[in-house]
Amino acid sequence: MKAGRQTTLRKRVSVAGAGVHSGLPVTLTMSPADADSGIIFVRTGNDGQPERELRARACSVTATDLATVLGDESGVFVSTVEHVLAALCGLGVDNCIVEIDGPEAPIMDGSAAPFVAAIDRAGVMSLPAPRRYFKVLKPVRVIKGSAVGEFRPYDRGFRVDVEIDFDHPLIGRQAIAMDVEPGMFRREIGRARTFGFMRDVSKLWSSGYALGASLENTVVVAEERILNPEGLRFPDEFVRHKALDAIGDLALAGAPILGAYRSVRGGHKLNHAVLAALLGDPSAWTVVEERLPARPVHAPVEAGIALTLPAVSIP
Ligand SMILES: [Zn+2]
């Protein structure tokens, strides 16, 4: 692949599974897309209704309770998009059509690894178009109760710094920070699975959540032990999964991020709130065609430092 070029998949590839919340069987198909398409979800199999396109952008988010949901004004939605988005973002795929024939992406094994494997089966190719980056220009912070999320300028790439603090002896306080790039994503993040607490199960089920959850797709934490017979994939799999979720949620910026994201005690709701706060302040971000040399974080932002592309707007 050529550096600085946009990418897509070489061919169409599918995975089949079930939704973790709905329990419904579903097939997800990723296909090549033209430059500047971004990631587009297409909801098919909609009871005879026409296919609906849902762009993977923050403005398409309709819910962030336990999963990230994209939808439109007609009521069509696709839920739990964060793991496939994390795989696409983590492997540097800029343009892709993601067809889903049900209301929720398949949970697979609870991680992004099956989507990584599918992207590897398809292959990634560069397109004859420059890659555009979503560049953070100044700090933006959101505080929600004890949760804190913030973006800061960071010119070396996309940095994610996540800390969790659960009142549970098997989790407690965990933190991870990394520059997101494909090798690191494959090794350290992509395989980390969704987790849930046994104590929450009956409440989740009665609210219509986690109906498809099982030990095949969720790390289940009981009072004193992990119920999955195979145990954990990493000693700190929990915070790694939170980083995976953040990478997927922030892919809704619509272009690779040049910036650092930090989340403390966060989740989908916080990730989305911080991204929305950033997008809501036009002086806090711009779109550039290449990574620019580092400059002091607190330097005033001057017109002309970044190559601004007026034709591109990221709502
Ligand atoms: Zn997740």
CSV table of C-alpha atoms and ligand atoms in Angstrom, one decimal:
chain,number,residue,atom,x,y,z
A,1,MET,CA,0.0,0.0,0.0
A,2,LYS,CA,1.2,3.5,-0.7
A,3,ALA,CA,1.7,5.8,2.2
A,4,GLY,CA,-0.7,8.7,2.4
A,5,ARG,CA,-3.3,7.0,0.1
A,6,GLN,CA,-6.8,6.0,1.0
A,7,THR,CA,-7.5,2.3,1.2
A,8,THR,CA,-10.4,-0.1,0.7
A,9,LEU,CA,-10.8,-3.9,0.6
A,10,ARG,CA,-9.7,-5.9,-2.5
A,11,LYS,CA,-12.9,-8.0,-2.5
A,12,ARG,CA,-16.2,-8.7,-0.8
A,13,VAL,CA,-16.1,-10.9,2.3
A,14,SER,CA,-18.8,-12.1,4.7
A,15,VAL,CA,-19.1,-13.2,8.3
A,16,ALA,CA,-22.2,-14.8,9.9
A,17,GLY,CA,-23.2,-14.9,13.5
A,18,ALA,CA,-25.8,-13.5,15.9
A,19,GLY,CA,-26.5,-10.2,17.6
A,20,VAL,CA,-25.4,-10.1,21.3
A,21,HIS,CA,-28.4,-8.0,22.4
A,22,SER,CA,-31.1,-9.2,20.0
A,23,GLY,CA,-29.9,-12.8,19.7
A,24,LEU,CA,-31.0,-12.7,16.0
A,25,PRO,CA,-28.9,-14.4,13.3
A,26,VAL,CA,-27.2,-12.0,11.0
A,27,THR,CA,-24.7,-11.9,8.1
A,28,LEU,CA,-22.3,-9.0,7.8
A,29,THR,CA,-20.7,-8.4,4.4
A,30,MET,CA,-17.8,-6.0,3.8
A,31,SER,CA,-17.2,-4.8,0.2
A,32,PRO,CA,-14.8,-2.4,-1.5
A,33,ALA,CA,-15.9,1.2,-1.8
A,34,ASP,CA,-14.7,4.2,-3.8
A,35,ALA,CA,-12.3,6.9,-2.3
A,36,ASP,CA,-14.0,9.4,-0.1
A,37,SER,CA,-16.9,7.1,0.6
A,38,GLY,CA,-15.8,6.4,4.2
A,39,ILE,CA,-17.5,3.5,6.0
A,40,ILE,CA,-21.1,3.1,5.0
A,41,PHE,CA,-23.5,0.6,6.7
A,42,VAL,CA,-26.2,-0.7,4.5
A,43,ARG,CA,-29.2,-2.3,6.3
A,44,THR,CA,-30.5,-5.0,4.1
A,45,GLY,CA,-33.1,-7.7,4.7
A,46,ASN,CA,-35.4,-5.1,6.1
A,47,ASP,CA,-38.8,-7.0,5.8
A,48,GLY,CA,-39.1,-6.1,2.1
A,49,GLN,CA,-38.3,-2.5,2.7
A,50,PRO,CA,-35.7,-0.8,0.5
A,51,GLU,CA,-32.1,-1.0,1.6
A,52,ARG,CA,-31.0,2.0,3.8
A,53,GLU,CA,-27.6,3.5,3.9
A,54,LEU,CA,-26.3,4.7,7.2
A,55,ARG,CA,-23.0,6.6,7.1
A,56,ALA,CA,-20.6,5.8,9.9
A,57,ARG,CA,-20.5,9.3,11.2
A,58,ALA,CA,-21.2,10.7,14.7
A,59,CYS,CA,-24.3,12.4,13.3
A,60,SER,CA,-25.8,9.0,12.6
A,61,VAL,CA,-25.6,7.9,16.2
A,62,THR,CA,-29.1,7.3,17.7
A,63,ALA,CA,-28.2,5.5,20.9
A,64,THR,CA,-25.2,4.6,23.0
A,65,ASP,CA,-26.7,2.3,25.7
A,66,LEU,CA,-24.5,-0.7,26.0
A,67,ALA,CA,-23.7,-0.5,22.3
A,68,THR,CA,-23.3,2.1,19.6
A,69,VAL,CA,-26.4,2.4,17.3
A,70,LEU,CA,-26.6,4.1,14.0
A,71,GLY,CA,-30.0,5.1,12.6
A,72,ASP,CA,-31.9,7.5,10.5
A,73,GLU,CA,-35.2,9.4,10.6
A,74,SER,CA,-37.1,6.6,9.0
A,75,GLY,CA,-36.4,4.4,12.1
A,76,VAL,CA,-34.0,2.0,10.4
A,77,PHE,CA,-31.0,1.2,12.6
A,78,VAL,CA,-28.0,-1.0,13.0
A,79,SER,CA,-26.8,-1.7,16.5
A,80,THR,CA,-23.4,-2.8,18.0
A,81,VAL,CA,-21.3,-1.4,15.1
A,82,GLU,CA,-18.3,-0.6,17.3
A,83,HIS,CA,-16.3,-3.8,16.9
A,84,VAL,CA,-16.4,-4.0,13.1
A,85,LEU,CA,-15.6,-0.3,13.0
A,86,ALA,CA,-12.7,-0.9,15.4
A,87,ALA,CA,-11.3,-3.6,13.0
A,88,LEU,CA,-11.6,-1.3,10.0
A,89,CYS,CA,-10.0,1.6,11.8
A,90,GLY,CA,-7.4,-0.5,13.5
A,91,LEU,CA,-6.3,-2.0,10.1
A,92,GLY,CA,-6.4,1.4,8.3
A,93,VAL,CA,-9.3,0.7,6.0
A,94,ASP,CA,-10.8,4.1,5.0
A,95,ASN,CA,-13.6,3.1,2.6
A,96,CYS,CA,-15.9,0.1,3.0
A,97,ILE,CA,-19.5,-0.8,2.5
A,98,VAL,CA,-20.8,-2.9,5.4
A,99,GLU,CA,-24.0,-4.7,4.6
A,100,ILE,CA,-26.0,-6.1,7.6
A,101,ASP,CA,-29.2,-8.1,7.0
A,102,GLY,CA,-30.6,-7.5,10.5
A,103,PRO,CA,-30.8,-4.8,13.1
A,104,GLU,CA,-27.5,-5.7,14.9
A,105,ALA,CA,-24.0,-6.6,13.8
A,106,PRO,CA,-23.0,-10.1,14.7
A,107,ILE,CA,-21.1,-10.4,18.0
A,108,MET,CA,-18.9,-13.3,16.8
A,109,ASP,CA,-16.5,-14.1,19.7
A,110,GLY,CA,-17.1,-10.8,21.4
A,111,SER,CA,-13.9,-9.3,20.0
A,112,ALA,CA,-12.8,-7.6,16.7
A,113,ALA,CA,-10.6,-10.6,15.7
A,114,PRO,CA,-13.2,-12.3,13.4
A,115,PHE,CA,-13.6,-9.0,11.5
A,116,VAL,CA,-9.8,-8.6,11.4
A,117,ALA,CA,-9.6,-12.1,9.9
A,118,ALA,CA,-12.3,-11.3,7.4
A,119,ILE,CA,-10.5,-8.1,6.3
A,120,ASP,CA,-7.3,-10.2,6.0
A,121,ARG,CA,-9.1,-12.6,3.7
A,122,ALA,CA,-10.3,-9.7,1.6
A,123,GLY,CA,-7.0,-7.9,1.5
A,124,VAL,CA,-6.5,-4.1,1.7
A,125,MET,CA,-5.5,-2.0,-1.3
A,126,SER,CA,-4.7,1.6,-1.8
A,127,LEU,CA,-6.8,3.9,-3.9
A,128,PRO,CA,-5.5,6.8,-6.1
A,129,ALA,CA,-6.7,9.4,-3.7
A,130,PRO,CA,-4.9,11.1,-0.8
A,131,ARG,CA,-5.8,10.1,2.7
A,132,ARG,CA,-7.4,12.8,4.7
A,133,TYR,CA,-6.9,13.0,8.5
A,134,PHE,CA,-9.2,14.4,11.1
A,135,LYS,CA,-6.8,16.5,13.1
A,136,VAL,CA,-7.4,17.6,16.6
A,137,LEU,CA,-6.3,21.3,17.1
A,138,LYS,CA,-7.1,22.0,20.7
A,139,PRO,CA,-8.1,20.1,23.9
A,140,VAL,CA,-11.8,19.2,24.3
A,141,ARG,CA,-12.9,17.6,27.6
A,142,VAL,CA,-16.2,16.1,28.7
A,143,ILE,CA,-17.0,15.1,32.3
A,144,LYS,CA,-19.9,12.9,33.1
A,145,GLY,CA,-20.1,12.1,36.8
A,146,SER,CA,-16.9,10.2,37.6
A,147,ALA,CA,-16.1,9.6,33.9
A,148,VAL,CA,-13.8,11.9,32.0
A,149,GLY,CA,-13.0,11.9,28.3
A,150,GLU,CA,-10.8,14.3,26.3
A,151,PHE,CA,-9.1,14.8,23.0
A,152,ARG,CA,-5.8,16.6,22.8
A,153,PRO,CA,-3.6,17.5,19.8
A,154,TYR,CA,-1.1,14.8,18.9
A,155,ASP,CA,0.7,14.9,15.6
A,156,ARG,CA,2.3,11.5,15.6
A,157,GLY,CA,-0.9,9.6,14.9
A,158,PHE,CA,-4.0,8.4,16.8
A,159,ARG,CA,-3.2,7.7,20.5
A,160,VAL,CA,-5.7,6.1,22.8
A,161,ASP,CA,-5.3,6.1,26.5
A,162,VAL,CA,-8.0,4.3,28.5
A,163,GLU,CA,-8.4,3.7,32.2
A,164,ILE,CA,-11.1,1.7,33.9
A,165,ASP,CA,-11.9,1.4,37.6
A,166,PHE,CA,-14.5,-1.3,38.5
A,167,ASP,CA,-15.5,-2.2,42.0
A,168,HIS,CA,-14.7,-5.8,41.4
A,169,PRO,CA,-11.7,-7.8,42.7
A,170,LEU,CA,-11.1,-9.4,39.3
A,171,ILE,CA,-10.9,-6.1,37.5
A,172,GLY,CA,-10.3,-3.1,39.7
A,173,ARG,CA,-8.1,-0.4,38.1
A,174,GLN,CA,-6.6,-1.1,34.7
A,175,ALA,CA,-5.0,1.3,32.2
A,176,ILE,CA,-3.6,1.0,28.7
A,177,ALA,CA,-2.2,3.5,26.3
A,178,MET,CA,-1.0,3.0,22.7
A,179,ASP,CA,-0.5,4.6,19.3
A,180,VAL,CA,-3.1,2.9,17.1
A,181,GLU,CA,-1.6,1.2,14.1
A,182,PRO,CA,-2.4,-2.2,12.4
A,183,GLY,CA,0.4,-4.3,14.0
A,184,MET,CA,-0.4,-3.1,17.5
A,185,PHE,CA,-4.2,-3.4,17.0
A,186,ARG,CA,-3.8,-7.1,15.8
A,187,ARG,CA,-1.5,-8.1,18.7
A,188,GLU,CA,-2.8,-6.1,21.6
A,189,ILE,CA,-6.4,-5.0,21.1
A,190,GLY,CA,-8.4,-6.8,18.4
A,191,ARG,CA,-8.7,-10.1,20.4
A,192,ALA,CA,-10.0,-8.5,23.6
A,193,ARG,CA,-13.6,-9.6,24.2
A,194,THR,CA,-16.7,-8.0,25.5
A,195,PHE,CA,-17.3,-8.6,29.2
A,196,GLY,CA,-20.3,-8.5,31.5
A,197,PHE,CA,-21.2,-9.2,35.1
A,198,MET,CA,-23.2,-12.2,36.2
A,199,ARG,CA,-25.0,-9.9,38.7
A,200,ASP,CA,-26.4,-7.8,35.9
A,201,VAL,CA,-27.8,-10.6,33.7
A,202,SER,CA,-31.4,-10.7,34.9
A,203,LYS,CA,-31.7,-6.9,34.7
A,204,LEU,CA,-30.2,-6.9,31.2
A,205,TRP,CA,-32.5,-9.7,30.0
A,206,SER,CA,-35.6,-8.0,31.4
A,207,SER,CA,-34.6,-4.8,29.5
A,208,GLY,CA,-34.2,-6.7,26.3
A,209,TYR,CA,-30.4,-6.6,26.3
A,210,ALA,CA,-27.8,-9.4,26.1
A,211,LEU,CA,-30.4,-11.9,24.8
A,212,GLY,CA,-27.6,-13.4,22.6
A,213,ALA,CA,-24.9,-13.3,25.1
A,214,SER,CA,-23.1,-16.5,26.1
A,215,LEU,CA,-19.7,-17.8,27.2
A,216,GLU,CA,-18.9,-18.1,23.5
A,217,ASN,CA,-19.1,-14.3,23.0
A,218,THR,CA,-18.7,-12.6,26.4
A,219,VAL,CA,-16.3,-12.8,29.3
A,220,VAL,CA,-18.7,-13.3,32.2
A,221,VAL,CA,-17.5,-12.1,35.5
A,222,ALA,CA,-19.1,-13.7,38.6
A,223,GLU,CA,-18.5,-12.7,42.2
A,224,GLU,CA,-15.2,-14.4,42.6
A,225,ARG,CA,-14.3,-15.9,39.2
A,226,ILE,CA,-14.4,-15.7,35.4
A,227,LEU,CA,-17.0,-18.2,34.3
A,228,ASN,CA,-15.5,-18.9,30.8
A,229,PRO,CA,-13.6,-22.2,31.1
A,230,GLU,CA,-10.8,-20.9,28.8
A,231,GLY,CA,-10.2,-17.9,31.1
A,232,LEU,CA,-8.9,-14.5,29.9
A,233,ARG,CA,-6.9,-13.9,26.7
A,234,PHE,CA,-4.9,-11.1,28.4
A,235,PRO,CA,-4.7,-10.5,32.2
A,236,ASP,CA,-6.1,-7.0,31.5
A,237,GLU,CA,-8.5,-8.0,28.7
A,238,PHE,CA,-11.1,-5.7,30.2
A,239,VAL,CA,-9.3,-2.4,29.6
A,240,ARG,CA,-8.1,-3.7,26.2
A,241,HIS,CA,-11.7,-4.2,25.2
A,242,LYS,CA,-12.6,-0.7,26.4
A,243,ALA,CA,-9.8,0.6,24.2
A,244,LEU,CA,-11.2,-1.5,21.3
A,245,ASP,CA,-14.6,0.1,21.9
A,246,ALA,CA,-13.1,3.6,21.9
A,247,ILE,CA,-11.3,3.0,18.7
A,248,GLY,CA,-14.6,1.8,17.1
A,249,ASP,CA,-16.7,4.6,18.5
A,250,LEU,CA,-14.2,7.3,17.5
A,251,ALA,CA,-14.0,5.9,13.9
A,252,LEU,CA,-17.3,7.8,13.6
A,253,ALA,CA,-15.1,10.9,13.2
A,254,GLY,CA,-15.3,9.8,9.5
A,255,ALA,CA,-11.5,9.9,8.9
A,256,PRO,CA,-8.3,8.6,10.6
A,257,ILE,CA,-7.8,10.8,13.7
A,258,LEU,CA,-4.6,12.7,14.3
A,259,GLY,CA,-5.0,13.3,18.0
A,260,ALA,CA,-4.8,11.7,21.4
A,261,TYR,CA,-8.0,10.4,23.2
A,262,ARG,CA,-8.1,9.7,26.9
A,263,SER,CA,-11.0,8.1,28.7
A,264,VAL,CA,-11.3,7.4,32.4
A,265,ARG,CA,-14.2,5.3,33.6
A,266,GLY,CA,-15.8,5.8,30.2
A,267,GLY,CA,-17.8,3.8,27.7
A,268,HIS,CA,-19.8,4.3,24.5
A,269,LYS,CA,-21.8,7.2,25.9
A,270,LEU,CA,-18.7,9.1,26.9
A,271,ASN,CA,-16.8,8.3,23.7
A,272,HIS,CA,-19.7,9.7,21.7
A,273,ALA,CA,-20.1,12.7,23.9
A,274,VAL,CA,-16.5,13.7,23.5
A,275,LEU,CA,-16.5,13.2,19.8
A,276,ALA,CA,-19.7,15.2,19.5
A,277,ALA,CA,-18.2,18.0,21.6
A,278,LEU,CA,-15.1,18.1,19.4
A,279,LEU,CA,-17.2,18.1,16.2
A,280,GLY,CA,-19.4,20.8,17.7
A,281,ASP,CA,-16.4,23.2,18.0
A,282,PRO,CA,-15.2,24.0,14.5
A,283,SER,CA,-12.1,25.7,15.9
A,284,ALA,CA,-11.0,22.4,17.6
A,285,TRP,CA,-10.4,20.3,14.5
A,286,THR,CA,-9.6,20.4,10.8
A,287,VAL,CA,-9.1,18.0,8.0
A,288,VAL,CA,-5.5,17.7,6.6
A,289,GLU,CA,-4.1,15.6,3.8
A,290,GLU,CA,-0.9,14.6,5.5
A,291,ARG,CA,0.6,14.3,8.9
A,292,LEU,CA,2.2,17.6,9.6
A,293,PRO,CA,5.4,18.1,11.7
A,294,ALA,CA,4.8,18.4,15.4
A,295,ARG,CA,4.4,21.9,16.7
A,296,PRO,CA,3.8,23.1,20.3
A,297,VAL,CA,0.5,21.9,21.6
A,298,HIS,CA,-0.5,25.3,22.9
A,299,ALA,CA,0.6,27.4,19.9
A,300,PRO,CA,-2.3,29.5,18.5
A,301,VAL,CA,-3.9,27.9,15.6
A,302,GLU,CA,-3.3,29.9,12.5
A,303,ALA,CA,-5.0,29.7,9.2
A,304,GLY,CA,-2.7,28.2,6.7
A,305,ILE,CA,-0.7,26.0,9.1
A,306,ALA,CA,-2.9,23.1,8.2
A,307,LEU,CA,-3.9,22.3,4.7
A,308,THR,CA,-7.6,22.9,5.1
A,309,LEU,CA,-9.9,21.3,2.5
A,310,PRO,CA,-13.0,23.6,2.4
A,311,ALA,CA,-14.9,21.0,0.3
A,312,VAL,CA,-14.8,18.5,3.0
A,313,SER,CA,-17.1,18.8,6.0
A,314,ILE,CA,-17.3,16.3,8.7
A,315,PRO,CA,-20.6,16.9,10.5
B,1,ZN,ZN,-17.4,-3.7,22.9
